[in-house]
mmCIF file of N, CA and C in Angstrom:
data_model
loop_
_atom_site.group_PDB
_atom_site.id
_atom_site.type_symbol
_atom_site.label_atom_id
_atom_site.label_comp_id
_atom_site.label_asym_id
_atom_site.label_seq_id
_atom_site.Cartn_x
_atom_site.Cartn_y
_atom_site.Cartn_z
ATOM 1 N N MET A 246 35.136 -88.656 -62.186
ATOM 2 C CA MET A 246 34.907 -89.157 -60.865
ATOM 3 C C MET A 246 35.824 -88.492 -59.925
ATOM 4 N N LYS A 247 35.290 -88.014 -58.874
ATOM 5 C CA LYS A 247 36.105 -87.466 -57.703
ATOM 6 C C LYS A 247 37.183 -88.368 -57.332
ATOM 7 N N LYS A 248 38.109 -87.806 -56.633
ATOM 8 C CA LYS A 248 39.348 -88.582 -56.058
ATOM 9 C C LYS A 248 38.691 -89.549 -55.008
ATOM 10 N N SER A 249 37.986 -88.931 -54.067
ATOM 11 C CA SER A 249 37.403 -89.844 -52.842
ATOM 12 C C SER A 249 36.476 -90.912 -53.602
ATOM 13 N N ALA A 250 35.850 -90.761 -54.608
ATOM 14 C CA ALA A 250 35.014 -91.789 -55.045
ATOM 15 C C ALA A 250 35.838 -92.693 -55.733
ATOM 16 N N ARG A 251 36.713 -92.394 -56.366
ATOM 17 C CA ARG A 251 37.679 -93.194 -57.113
ATOM 18 C C ARG A 251 38.481 -94.127 -56.050
ATOM 19 N N THR A 252 38.794 -93.593 -55.104
ATOM 20 C CA THR A 252 39.478 -94.331 -53.902
ATOM 21 C C THR A 252 38.434 -95.312 -53.379
ATOM 22 N N LEU A 253 37.209 -94.923 -53.163
ATOM 23 C CA LEU A 253 36.172 -95.870 -52.541
ATOM 24 C C LEU A 253 36.023 -96.847 -53.470
ATOM 25 N N LEU A 254 35.975 -96.769 -54.791
ATOM 26 C CA LEU A 254 35.707 -97.637 -55.842
ATOM 27 C C LEU A 254 36.779 -98.713 -55.625
ATOM 28 N N LEU A 255 37.923 -98.324 -55.775
ATOM 29 C CA LEU A 255 39.223 -99.092 -55.735
ATOM 30 C C LEU A 255 39.145 -99.922 -54.422
ATOM 31 N N ALA A 256 38.821 -99.417 -53.081
ATOM 32 C CA ALA A 256 38.836 -100.055 -51.965
ATOM 33 C C ALA A 256 37.853 -101.135 -52.018
ATOM 34 N N SER A 257 36.693 -100.716 -52.525
ATOM 35 C CA SER A 257 35.510 -101.701 -52.453
ATOM 36 C C SER A 257 35.875 -102.926 -53.465
ATOM 37 N N ALA A 258 36.365 -102.511 -54.580
ATOM 38 C CA ALA A 258 36.693 -103.782 -55.540
ATOM 39 C C ALA A 258 37.862 -104.555 -54.756
ATOM 40 N N LEU A 259 38.726 -104.064 -54.339
ATOM 41 C CA LEU A 259 39.656 -104.714 -53.517
ATOM 42 C C LEU A 259 39.136 -105.520 -52.433
ATOM 43 N N VAL A 260 38.320 -105.180 -51.651
ATOM 44 C CA VAL A 260 37.587 -105.880 -50.430
ATOM 45 C C VAL A 260 36.873 -106.939 -51.275
ATOM 46 N N ALA A 261 36.103 -106.837 -52.272
ATOM 47 C CA ALA A 261 35.335 -107.794 -52.672
ATOM 48 C C ALA A 261 36.057 -109.059 -53.218
ATOM 49 N N VAL A 262 37.304 -108.753 -53.823
ATOM 50 C CA VAL A 262 37.937 -109.713 -54.483
ATOM 51 C C VAL A 262 39.063 -110.305 -53.344
ATOM 52 N N ALA A 263 39.399 -109.635 -52.346
ATOM 53 C CA ALA A 263 40.374 -110.116 -51.482
ATOM 54 C C ALA A 263 39.760 -110.826 -50.062
ATOM 55 N N LEU A 264 38.414 -110.741 -49.828
ATOM 56 C CA LEU A 264 37.969 -111.361 -48.643
ATOM 57 C C LEU A 264 38.502 -112.665 -48.266
ATOM 58 N N PRO A 265 38.613 -113.626 -49.062
ATOM 59 C CA PRO A 265 39.152 -114.927 -48.607
ATOM 60 C C PRO A 265 40.599 -114.725 -48.247
ATOM 61 N N ALA A 266 41.255 -113.862 -48.885
ATOM 62 C CA ALA A 266 42.846 -113.847 -48.633
ATOM 63 C C ALA A 266 42.957 -112.814 -47.219
ATOM 64 N N ILE A 267 42.123 -112.005 -47.087
ATOM 65 C CA ILE A 267 42.188 -111.077 -45.944
ATOM 66 C C ILE A 267 42.282 -111.888 -44.558
ATOM 67 N N ALA A 268 41.615 -113.001 -44.565
ATOM 68 C CA ALA A 268 41.810 -114.014 -43.195
ATOM 69 C C ALA A 268 43.035 -114.347 -43.127
ATOM 70 N N GLN A 269 44.014 -114.518 -44.196
ATOM 71 C CA GLN A 269 45.373 -114.905 -43.954
ATOM 72 C C GLN A 269 46.123 -113.713 -43.564
ATOM 73 N N GLN A 270 45.585 -112.431 -43.446
ATOM 74 C CA GLN A 270 46.289 -111.276 -43.289
ATOM 75 C C GLN A 270 47.361 -110.804 -44.071
ATOM 76 N N ARG A 271 47.568 -111.147 -45.160
ATOM 77 C CA ARG A 271 48.465 -110.835 -46.318
ATOM 78 C C ARG A 271 47.822 -110.926 -47.762
ATOM 79 N N LEU A 272 47.992 -109.918 -48.541
ATOM 80 C CA LEU A 272 47.580 -110.064 -49.846
ATOM 81 C C LEU A 272 48.721 -109.698 -50.721
ATOM 82 N N VAL A 273 48.598 -110.387 -51.852
ATOM 83 C CA VAL A 273 49.710 -109.960 -52.995
ATOM 84 C C VAL A 273 48.945 -109.650 -54.211
ATOM 85 N N ILE A 274 49.326 -108.421 -54.488
ATOM 86 C CA ILE A 274 48.757 -107.689 -55.694
ATOM 87 C C ILE A 274 49.826 -107.263 -56.734
ATOM 88 N N ASN A 275 49.405 -107.046 -57.873
ATOM 89 C CA ASN A 275 50.560 -106.511 -58.928
ATOM 90 C C ASN A 275 50.156 -105.011 -59.078
ATOM 91 N N SER A 276 51.180 -104.436 -59.428
ATOM 92 C CA SER A 276 51.103 -102.689 -59.625
ATOM 93 C C SER A 276 51.915 -102.543 -60.854
ATOM 94 N N PHE A 277 51.984 -101.222 -61.485
ATOM 95 C CA PHE A 277 52.708 -101.070 -62.539
ATOM 96 C C PHE A 277 53.918 -100.110 -62.307
ATOM 97 N N GLY A 278 54.049 -99.809 -61.247
ATOM 98 C CA GLY A 278 55.270 -99.092 -60.736
ATOM 99 C C GLY A 278 55.238 -97.528 -61.081
ATOM 100 N N GLY A 279 56.386 -96.764 -60.992
ATOM 101 C CA GLY A 279 56.346 -95.327 -61.147
ATOM 102 C C GLY A 279 55.207 -94.754 -60.330
ATOM 103 N N VAL A 280 54.712 -93.616 -60.727
ATOM 104 C CA VAL A 280 53.898 -92.693 -60.102
ATOM 105 C C VAL A 280 52.672 -93.301 -59.800
ATOM 106 N N TYR A 281 52.203 -94.239 -60.898
ATOM 107 C CA TYR A 281 50.989 -94.862 -60.683
ATOM 108 C C TYR A 281 50.837 -95.738 -59.227
ATOM 109 N N GLU A 282 52.100 -96.448 -58.998
ATOM 110 C CA GLU A 282 52.167 -97.240 -57.664
ATOM 111 C C GLU A 282 52.410 -96.247 -56.616
ATOM 112 N N GLU A 283 52.993 -95.232 -56.629
ATOM 113 C CA GLU A 283 53.273 -94.331 -55.700
ATOM 114 C C GLU A 283 51.782 -93.810 -55.057
ATOM 115 N N ASN A 284 51.035 -93.410 -56.072
ATOM 116 C CA ASN A 284 49.695 -92.917 -55.701
ATOM 117 C C ASN A 284 48.795 -94.023 -55.163
ATOM 118 N N HIS A 285 48.808 -95.158 -55.954
ATOM 119 C CA HIS A 285 48.123 -96.444 -55.416
ATOM 120 C C HIS A 285 48.403 -96.808 -53.855
ATOM 121 N N ARG A 286 49.803 -96.773 -53.718
ATOM 122 C CA ARG A 286 50.219 -97.029 -52.291
ATOM 123 C C ARG A 286 49.593 -96.027 -51.240
ATOM 124 N N ARG A 287 49.682 -94.753 -51.538
ATOM 125 C CA ARG A 287 49.297 -93.773 -50.826
ATOM 126 C C ARG A 287 47.738 -93.723 -50.589
ATOM 127 N N LEU A 288 47.202 -93.769 -51.710
ATOM 128 C CA LEU A 288 45.688 -93.432 -51.598
ATOM 129 C C LEU A 288 44.741 -95.081 -51.406
ATOM 130 N N VAL A 289 45.343 -95.950 -51.754
ATOM 131 C CA VAL A 289 44.379 -97.126 -51.654
ATOM 132 C C VAL A 289 45.100 -98.131 -50.774
ATOM 133 N N ILE A 290 46.495 -98.631 -50.842
ATOM 134 C CA ILE A 290 47.097 -99.788 -50.275
ATOM 135 C C ILE A 290 47.208 -99.361 -48.814
ATOM 136 N N GLU A 291 47.783 -98.303 -48.505
ATOM 137 C CA GLU A 291 48.008 -98.082 -47.041
ATOM 138 C C GLU A 291 46.780 -97.848 -46.236
ATOM 139 N N PRO A 292 45.687 -97.112 -46.863
ATOM 140 C CA PRO A 292 44.431 -96.971 -46.193
ATOM 141 C C PRO A 292 43.773 -98.346 -45.866
ATOM 142 N N PHE A 293 43.758 -99.157 -46.849
ATOM 143 C CA PHE A 293 43.228 -100.433 -46.840
ATOM 144 C C PHE A 293 44.013 -101.480 -45.825
ATOM 145 N N GLU A 294 45.398 -101.262 -45.799
ATOM 146 C CA GLU A 294 45.969 -102.008 -44.925
ATOM 147 C C GLU A 294 45.741 -101.449 -43.460
ATOM 148 N N GLN A 295 45.516 -100.430 -43.058
ATOM 149 C CA GLN A 295 45.119 -99.853 -41.770
ATOM 150 C C GLN A 295 43.727 -100.293 -41.463
ATOM 151 N N MET A 296 42.800 -100.159 -42.433
ATOM 152 C CA MET A 296 41.348 -100.440 -42.170
ATOM 153 C C MET A 296 41.055 -101.936 -41.809
ATOM 154 N N HIS A 297 41.915 -102.813 -42.698
ATOM 155 C CA HIS A 297 41.771 -104.209 -42.449
ATOM 156 C C HIS A 297 42.766 -105.049 -41.645
ATOM 157 N N ASN A 298 43.598 -104.481 -41.079
ATOM 158 C CA ASN A 298 44.844 -105.042 -40.427
ATOM 159 C C ASN A 298 45.481 -106.113 -41.353
ATOM 160 N N VAL A 299 45.808 -105.677 -42.457
ATOM 161 C CA VAL A 299 46.408 -106.802 -43.382
ATOM 162 C C VAL A 299 47.641 -106.042 -43.945
ATOM 163 N N THR A 300 48.599 -106.897 -44.383
ATOM 164 C CA THR A 300 49.740 -106.330 -45.079
ATOM 165 C C THR A 300 49.619 -106.697 -46.759
ATOM 166 N N ILE A 301 49.834 -105.738 -47.380
ATOM 167 C CA ILE A 301 49.821 -105.912 -48.779
ATOM 168 C C ILE A 301 51.211 -105.974 -49.484
ATOM 169 N N GLU A 302 51.370 -107.043 -50.143
ATOM 170 C CA GLU A 302 52.669 -107.219 -50.886
ATOM 171 C C GLU A 302 52.442 -106.835 -52.218
ATOM 172 N N VAL A 303 53.353 -105.630 -52.897
ATOM 173 C CA VAL A 303 53.026 -105.266 -54.125
ATOM 174 C C VAL A 303 54.369 -106.026 -55.136
ATOM 175 N N VAL A 304 53.901 -106.537 -56.255
ATOM 176 C CA VAL A 304 54.851 -107.008 -56.911
ATOM 177 C C VAL A 304 54.669 -106.138 -58.318
ATOM 178 N N THR A 305 55.752 -105.498 -58.744
ATOM 179 C CA THR A 305 55.596 -104.533 -59.792
ATOM 180 C C THR A 305 55.810 -105.337 -61.243
ATOM 181 N N LEU A 306 54.899 -105.340 -61.893
ATOM 182 C CA LEU A 306 54.719 -105.987 -63.142
ATOM 183 C C LEU A 306 53.918 -105.330 -64.195
ATOM 184 N N TYR A 307 54.192 -105.399 -65.406
ATOM 185 C CA TYR A 307 53.145 -104.958 -66.491
ATOM 186 C C TYR A 307 52.145 -105.942 -66.696
ATOM 187 N N SER A 308 51.056 -105.582 -67.384
ATOM 188 C CA SER A 308 49.880 -106.519 -67.553
ATOM 189 C C SER A 308 50.261 -107.790 -68.225
ATOM 190 N N ALA A 309 51.038 -107.452 -69.218
ATOM 191 C CA ALA A 309 51.358 -108.750 -70.020
ATOM 192 C C ALA A 309 52.331 -109.886 -69.093
ATOM 193 N N ASP A 310 53.143 -109.453 -68.192
ATOM 194 C CA ASP A 310 53.752 -110.366 -67.469
ATOM 195 C C ASP A 310 52.974 -110.844 -66.305
ATOM 196 N N THR A 311 51.979 -109.969 -65.787
ATOM 197 C CA THR A 311 51.153 -110.649 -64.863
ATOM 198 C C THR A 311 50.313 -111.712 -65.372
ATOM 199 N N LEU A 312 49.891 -111.556 -66.726
ATOM 200 C CA LEU A 312 49.055 -112.625 -67.379
ATOM 201 C C LEU A 312 49.941 -113.828 -67.588
ATOM 202 N N ALA A 313 50.890 -113.672 -68.051
ATOM 203 C CA ALA A 313 52.061 -114.699 -68.162
ATOM 204 C C ALA A 313 52.156 -115.407 -66.722
ATOM 205 N N GLN A 314 52.497 -114.793 -65.710
ATOM 206 C CA GLN A 314 52.484 -115.442 -64.528
ATOM 207 C C GLN A 314 51.167 -116.264 -63.952
ATOM 208 N N LEU A 315 50.036 -115.621 -64.079
ATOM 209 C CA LEU A 315 48.824 -116.211 -63.767
ATOM 210 C C LEU A 315 48.681 -117.293 -64.814
ATOM 211 N N ARG A 316 48.916 -117.617 -65.939
ATOM 212 C CA ARG A 316 49.028 -118.752 -66.653
ATOM 213 C C ARG A 316 50.047 -119.742 -66.103
ATOM 214 N N ALA A 317 51.140 -119.369 -65.829
ATOM 215 C CA ALA A 317 52.081 -120.314 -65.310
ATOM 216 C C ALA A 317 51.807 -120.890 -63.897
ATOM 217 N N GLN A 318 50.983 -120.067 -63.242
ATOM 218 C CA GLN A 318 50.707 -120.429 -61.789
ATOM 219 C C GLN A 318 49.331 -120.894 -61.510
ATOM 220 N N LYS A 319 48.618 -121.268 -62.709
ATOM 221 C CA LYS A 319 47.163 -121.404 -62.638
ATOM 222 C C LYS A 319 46.551 -122.174 -61.567
ATOM 223 N N ASP A 320 47.486 -123.289 -61.078
ATOM 224 C CA ASP A 320 46.919 -124.105 -60.034
ATOM 225 C C ASP A 320 47.258 -123.492 -58.708
ATOM 226 N N ASN A 321 48.170 -122.578 -58.480
ATOM 227 C CA ASN A 321 48.457 -121.962 -57.235
ATOM 228 C C ASN A 321 49.067 -120.520 -57.491
ATOM 229 N N PRO A 322 48.082 -119.825 -57.966
ATOM 230 C CA PRO A 322 48.603 -118.181 -58.234
ATOM 231 C C PRO A 322 49.141 -117.570 -56.992
ATOM 232 N N GLN A 323 50.209 -116.854 -57.364
ATOM 233 C CA GLN A 323 50.802 -115.850 -55.986
ATOM 234 C C GLN A 323 49.941 -114.661 -55.832
ATOM 235 N N PHE A 324 49.038 -114.191 -56.838
ATOM 236 C CA PHE A 324 48.180 -112.905 -56.667
ATOM 237 C C PHE A 324 46.977 -113.264 -55.859
ATOM 238 N N ASP A 325 46.605 -112.349 -55.098
ATOM 239 C CA ASP A 325 45.190 -112.355 -54.712
ATOM 240 C C ASP A 325 44.347 -111.126 -55.519
ATOM 241 N N VAL A 326 44.969 -110.346 -55.943
ATOM 242 C CA VAL A 326 44.275 -109.088 -56.711
ATOM 243 C C VAL A 326 45.236 -108.742 -57.994
ATOM 244 N N VAL A 327 44.750 -108.693 -58.938
ATOM 245 C CA VAL A 327 45.634 -108.178 -60.201
ATOM 246 C C VAL A 327 44.843 -107.004 -60.849
ATOM 247 N N HIS A 328 45.662 -106.109 -61.349
ATOM 248 C CA HIS A 328 45.212 -105.052 -62.182
ATOM 249 C C HIS A 328 45.667 -105.364 -63.588
ATOM 250 N N PHE A 329 44.988 -104.898 -64.450
ATOM 251 C CA PHE A 329 45.227 -105.022 -66.136
ATOM 252 C C PHE A 329 45.140 -103.642 -66.587
ATOM 253 N N SER A 330 45.837 -103.295 -67.587
ATOM 254 C CA SER A 330 45.879 -102.064 -68.208
ATOM 255 C C SER A 330 45.146 -102.079 -69.609
ATOM 256 N N GLY A 331 44.498 -103.121 -70.199
ATOM 257 C CA GLY A 331 43.821 -102.840 -71.270
ATOM 258 C C GLY A 331 43.813 -104.240 -72.191
ATOM 259 N N GLY A 332 42.631 -104.983 -71.876
ATOM 260 C CA GLY A 332 42.439 -106.207 -72.616
ATOM 261 C C GLY A 332 42.757 -107.610 -71.899
ATOM 262 N N GLN A 333 44.021 -107.666 -71.011
ATOM 263 C CA GLN A 333 44.246 -108.861 -70.533
ATOM 264 C C GLN A 333 43.385 -109.514 -69.715
ATOM 265 N N GLU A 334 42.433 -108.613 -69.067
ATOM 266 C CA GLU A 334 41.336 -109.080 -68.216
ATOM 267 C C GLU A 334 40.389 -109.860 -68.954
ATOM 268 N N VAL A 335 40.224 -109.528 -70.183
ATOM 269 C CA VAL A 335 39.348 -110.368 -71.096
ATOM 270 C C VAL A 335 39.931 -111.709 -71.407
ATOM 271 N N VAL A 336 41.011 -111.685 -71.777
ATOM 272 C CA VAL A 336 41.807 -113.070 -71.960
ATOM 273 C C VAL A 336 41.988 -113.943 -70.619
ATOM 274 N N ALA A 337 42.230 -113.176 -69.557
ATOM 275 C CA ALA A 337 42.292 -113.963 -68.393
ATOM 276 C C ALA A 337 41.076 -114.570 -67.970
ATOM 277 N N ALA A 338 39.910 -113.946 -68.162
ATOM 278 C CA ALA A 338 38.636 -114.324 -67.673
ATOM 279 C C ALA A 338 38.075 -115.420 -68.710
ATOM 280 N N ALA A 339 38.472 -115.402 -69.891
ATOM 281 C CA ALA A 339 38.062 -116.383 -71.054
ATOM 282 C C ALA A 339 39.048 -117.768 -70.541
ATOM 283 N N GLU A 340 40.003 -117.449 -70.080
ATOM 284 C CA GLU A 340 40.926 -118.682 -69.665
ATOM 285 C C GLU A 340 40.663 -119.200 -68.321
ATOM 286 N N GLY A 341 39.692 -118.717 -67.660
ATOM 287 C CA GLY A 341 39.436 -119.155 -66.353
ATOM 288 C C GLY A 341 40.339 -118.828 -65.306
ATOM 289 N N LEU A 342 41.242 -117.749 -65.560
ATOM 290 C CA LEU A 342 42.142 -117.509 -64.606
ATOM 291 C C LEU A 342 41.758 -116.491 -63.609
ATOM 292 N N LEU A 343 40.553 -115.855 -63.558
ATOM 293 C CA LEU A 343 40.016 -114.866 -62.634
ATOM 294 C C LEU A 343 38.800 -115.457 -61.889
ATOM 295 N N VAL A 344 38.475 -115.165 -60.771
ATOM 296 C CA VAL A 344 37.313 -115.494 -60.064
ATOM 297 C C VAL A 344 36.363 -114.058 -60.265
ATOM 298 N N PRO A 345 35.256 -114.549 -60.916
ATOM 299 C CA PRO A 345 34.381 -113.162 -61.094
ATOM 300 C C PRO A 345 33.952 -112.646 -59.858
ATOM 301 N N ILE A 346 33.646 -111.364 -59.862
ATOM 302 C CA ILE A 346 33.204 -110.568 -58.931
ATOM 303 C C ILE A 346 31.616 -110.424 -59.020
ATOM 304 N N GLN A 347 30.995 -110.679 -58.039
ATOM 305 C CA GLN A 347 29.424 -110.561 -58.164
ATOM 306 C C GLN A 347 29.117 -109.246 -57.702
ATOM 307 N N PRO A 348 28.152 -108.599 -58.476
ATOM 308 C CA PRO A 348 27.674 -107.332 -58.053
ATOM 309 C C PRO A 348 27.209 -107.164 -56.575
ATOM 310 N N SER A 349 26.723 -108.214 -55.971
ATOM 311 C CA SER A 349 26.337 -108.338 -54.747
ATOM 312 C C SER A 349 27.411 -107.882 -53.619
ATOM 313 N N GLU A 350 28.760 -108.392 -54.217
ATOM 314 C CA GLU A 350 29.827 -108.221 -53.197
ATOM 315 C C GLU A 350 30.309 -106.781 -53.240
ATOM 316 N N LEU A 351 29.830 -105.810 -54.193
ATOM 317 C CA LEU A 351 30.268 -104.353 -54.216
ATOM 318 C C LEU A 351 29.212 -103.741 -53.515
ATOM 319 N N THR A 352 29.551 -103.243 -52.352
ATOM 320 C CA THR A 352 28.391 -102.290 -51.467
ATOM 321 C C THR A 352 27.857 -101.012 -52.316
ATOM 322 N N ASN A 353 28.911 -100.625 -53.074
ATOM 323 C CA ASN A 353 28.569 -99.335 -53.946
ATOM 324 C C ASN A 353 28.091 -99.505 -55.332
ATOM 325 N N TYR A 354 27.835 -100.789 -55.601
ATOM 326 C CA TYR A 354 27.582 -101.186 -57.069
ATOM 327 C C TYR A 354 26.616 -100.222 -57.786
ATOM 328 N N ASP A 355 25.506 -99.961 -57.079
ATOM 329 C CA ASP A 355 24.486 -98.982 -57.709
ATOM 330 C C ASP A 355 24.895 -97.562 -57.938
ATOM 331 N N GLN A 356 26.007 -97.181 -57.273
ATOM 332 C CA GLN A 356 26.607 -95.844 -57.634
ATOM 333 C C GLN A 356 27.679 -95.761 -58.656
ATOM 334 N N LEU A 357 28.039 -96.816 -59.147
ATOM 335 C CA LEU A 357 28.947 -96.804 -60.189
ATOM 336 C C LEU A 357 28.468 -96.590 -61.578
ATOM 337 N N TYR A 358 29.423 -95.855 -62.444
ATOM 338 C CA TYR A 358 29.008 -95.886 -63.752
ATOM 339 C C TYR A 358 28.918 -96.904 -64.509
ATOM 340 N N PRO A 359 27.942 -97.058 -65.399
ATOM 341 C CA PRO A 359 27.773 -98.336 -66.370
ATOM 342 C C PRO A 359 28.923 -98.840 -66.985
ATOM 343 N N ILE A 360 29.938 -97.885 -67.395
ATOM 344 C CA ILE A 360 31.106 -98.248 -67.892
ATOM 345 C C ILE A 360 32.250 -99.094 -66.757
ATOM 346 N N ALA A 361 31.855 -98.829 -65.671
ATOM 347 C CA ALA A 361 32.693 -99.367 -64.645
ATOM 348 C C ALA A 361 32.302 -100.836 -64.509
ATOM 349 N N VAL A 362 31.072 -101.162 -64.649
ATOM 350 C CA VAL A 362 30.587 -102.563 -64.314
ATOM 351 C C VAL A 362 30.124 -103.383 -65.619
ATOM 352 N N GLU A 363 30.340 -102.820 -66.678
ATOM 353 C CA GLU A 363 29.834 -103.577 -67.873
ATOM 354 C C GLU A 363 30.403 -105.064 -68.107
ATOM 355 N N GLY A 364 31.518 -105.175 -67.671
ATOM 356 C CA GLY A 364 32.388 -106.463 -67.845
ATOM 357 C C GLY A 364 32.207 -107.369 -66.623
ATOM 358 N N ILE A 365 31.611 -106.920 -65.594
ATOM 359 C CA ILE A 365 31.472 -107.855 -64.393
ATOM 360 C C ILE A 365 30.836 -109.125 -64.704
ATOM 361 N N GLU A 366 29.674 -109.169 -65.481
ATOM 362 C CA GLU A 366 29.077 -110.382 -65.663
ATOM 363 C C GLU A 366 29.978 -111.406 -66.612
ATOM 364 N N LYS A 367 30.833 -110.726 -67.306
ATOM 365 C CA LYS A 367 31.745 -111.717 -68.018
ATOM 366 C C LYS A 367 33.016 -112.077 -67.320
ATOM 367 N N GLY A 368 33.100 -111.626 -66.036
ATOM 368 C CA GLY A 368 34.220 -111.868 -65.151
ATOM 369 C C GLY A 368 35.575 -111.230 -65.367
ATOM 370 N N HIS A 369 35.419 -109.867 -66.100
ATOM 371 C CA HIS A 369 36.363 -109.028 -66.105
ATOM 372 C C HIS A 369 36.702 -108.228 -64.949
ATOM 373 N N GLY A 370 36.033 -107.941 -64.163
ATOM 374 C CA GLY A 370 36.213 -107.293 -62.866
ATOM 375 C C GLY A 370 35.736 -105.658 -63.153
ATOM 376 N N PRO A 371 35.716 -104.830 -62.161
ATOM 377 C CA PRO A 371 35.284 -103.496 -62.307
ATOM 378 C C PRO A 371 36.271 -102.713 -63.078
ATOM 379 N N VAL A 372 35.750 -101.608 -63.815
ATOM 380 C CA VAL A 372 36.755 -100.588 -64.368
ATOM 381 C C VAL A 372 37.016 -99.537 -63.265
ATOM 382 N N TYR A 373 38.180 -99.199 -62.913
ATOM 383 C CA TYR A 373 38.423 -98.326 -61.882
ATOM 384 C C TYR A 373 39.113 -97.111 -62.424
ATOM 385 N N SER A 374 39.682 -96.991 -63.783
ATOM 386 C CA SER A 374 40.364 -96.058 -64.082
ATOM 387 C C SER A 374 40.235 -95.869 -65.728
ATOM 388 N N ILE A 375 40.115 -94.550 -66.162
ATOM 389 C CA ILE A 375 39.975 -94.339 -67.571
ATOM 390 C C ILE A 375 41.104 -93.501 -67.941
ATOM 391 N N SER A 376 41.931 -93.629 -68.981
ATOM 392 C CA SER A 376 43.044 -92.720 -69.133
ATOM 393 C C SER A 376 42.814 -92.333 -70.747
ATOM 394 N N VAL A 377 43.575 -91.325 -70.868
ATOM 395 C CA VAL A 377 43.595 -90.615 -72.286
ATOM 396 C C VAL A 377 44.988 -91.161 -72.848
ATOM 397 N N ALA A 378 44.903 -91.569 -74.227
ATOM 398 C CA ALA A 378 46.153 -91.888 -74.973
ATOM 399 C C ALA A 378 46.194 -91.050 -76.201
ATOM 400 N N GLY A 379 47.368 -90.517 -76.467
ATOM 401 C CA GLY A 379 47.470 -89.782 -77.757
ATOM 402 C C GLY A 379 47.915 -90.554 -78.867
ATOM 403 N N LEU A 380 47.666 -89.877 -79.939
ATOM 404 C CA LEU A 380 48.012 -90.713 -81.309
ATOM 405 C C LEU A 380 48.925 -89.705 -82.017
ATOM 406 N N LEU A 381 50.093 -90.046 -82.339
ATOM 407 C CA LEU A 381 51.100 -89.185 -82.792
ATOM 408 C C LEU A 381 51.507 -89.924 -84.185
ATOM 409 N N TYR A 382 51.831 -89.074 -85.251
ATOM 410 C CA TYR A 382 52.003 -89.672 -86.586
ATOM 411 C C TYR A 382 53.084 -88.546 -87.173
ATOM 412 N N ASP A 383 53.892 -89.025 -88.128
ATOM 413 C CA ASP A 383 54.905 -88.303 -88.760
ATOM 414 C C ASP A 383 54.149 -88.024 -90.077
ATOM 415 N N GLU A 384 54.251 -86.732 -90.457
ATOM 416 C CA GLU A 384 53.479 -86.241 -91.637
ATOM 417 C C GLU A 384 54.353 -86.351 -92.773
ATOM 418 N N THR A 385 55.594 -86.514 -92.695
ATOM 419 C CA THR A 385 56.703 -86.595 -93.854
ATOM 420 C C THR A 385 56.633 -87.845 -94.650
#
């Protein structure tokens, strides 16, 4: 997926899940820190803030910590948008911690790869990133 398409997908997903919170002019999201967060701020967060006249507060947490906070704050969560890195979205959706995104809320839904939207009906949200992981082992 090209960088501009990936950015559009991220922005579209952010808009879809954040519309109620945009009215309050402040969104709270999680991020993973490091280079991921630097690029996310530059390519998604800053353009989104300018486009929608909203301030985005980024809380740096790993996925497991975000899930723990969602559980602890179930009745009054601090987050408007969350990112998970592998599996926690399934658990959070099953526990009723996520508001499902409707395909009709994504203006570019028909342009997305099937893998990006296969979990939407289950409340998992759209996939916006795929990464490679290496497997290492000791032969000795």
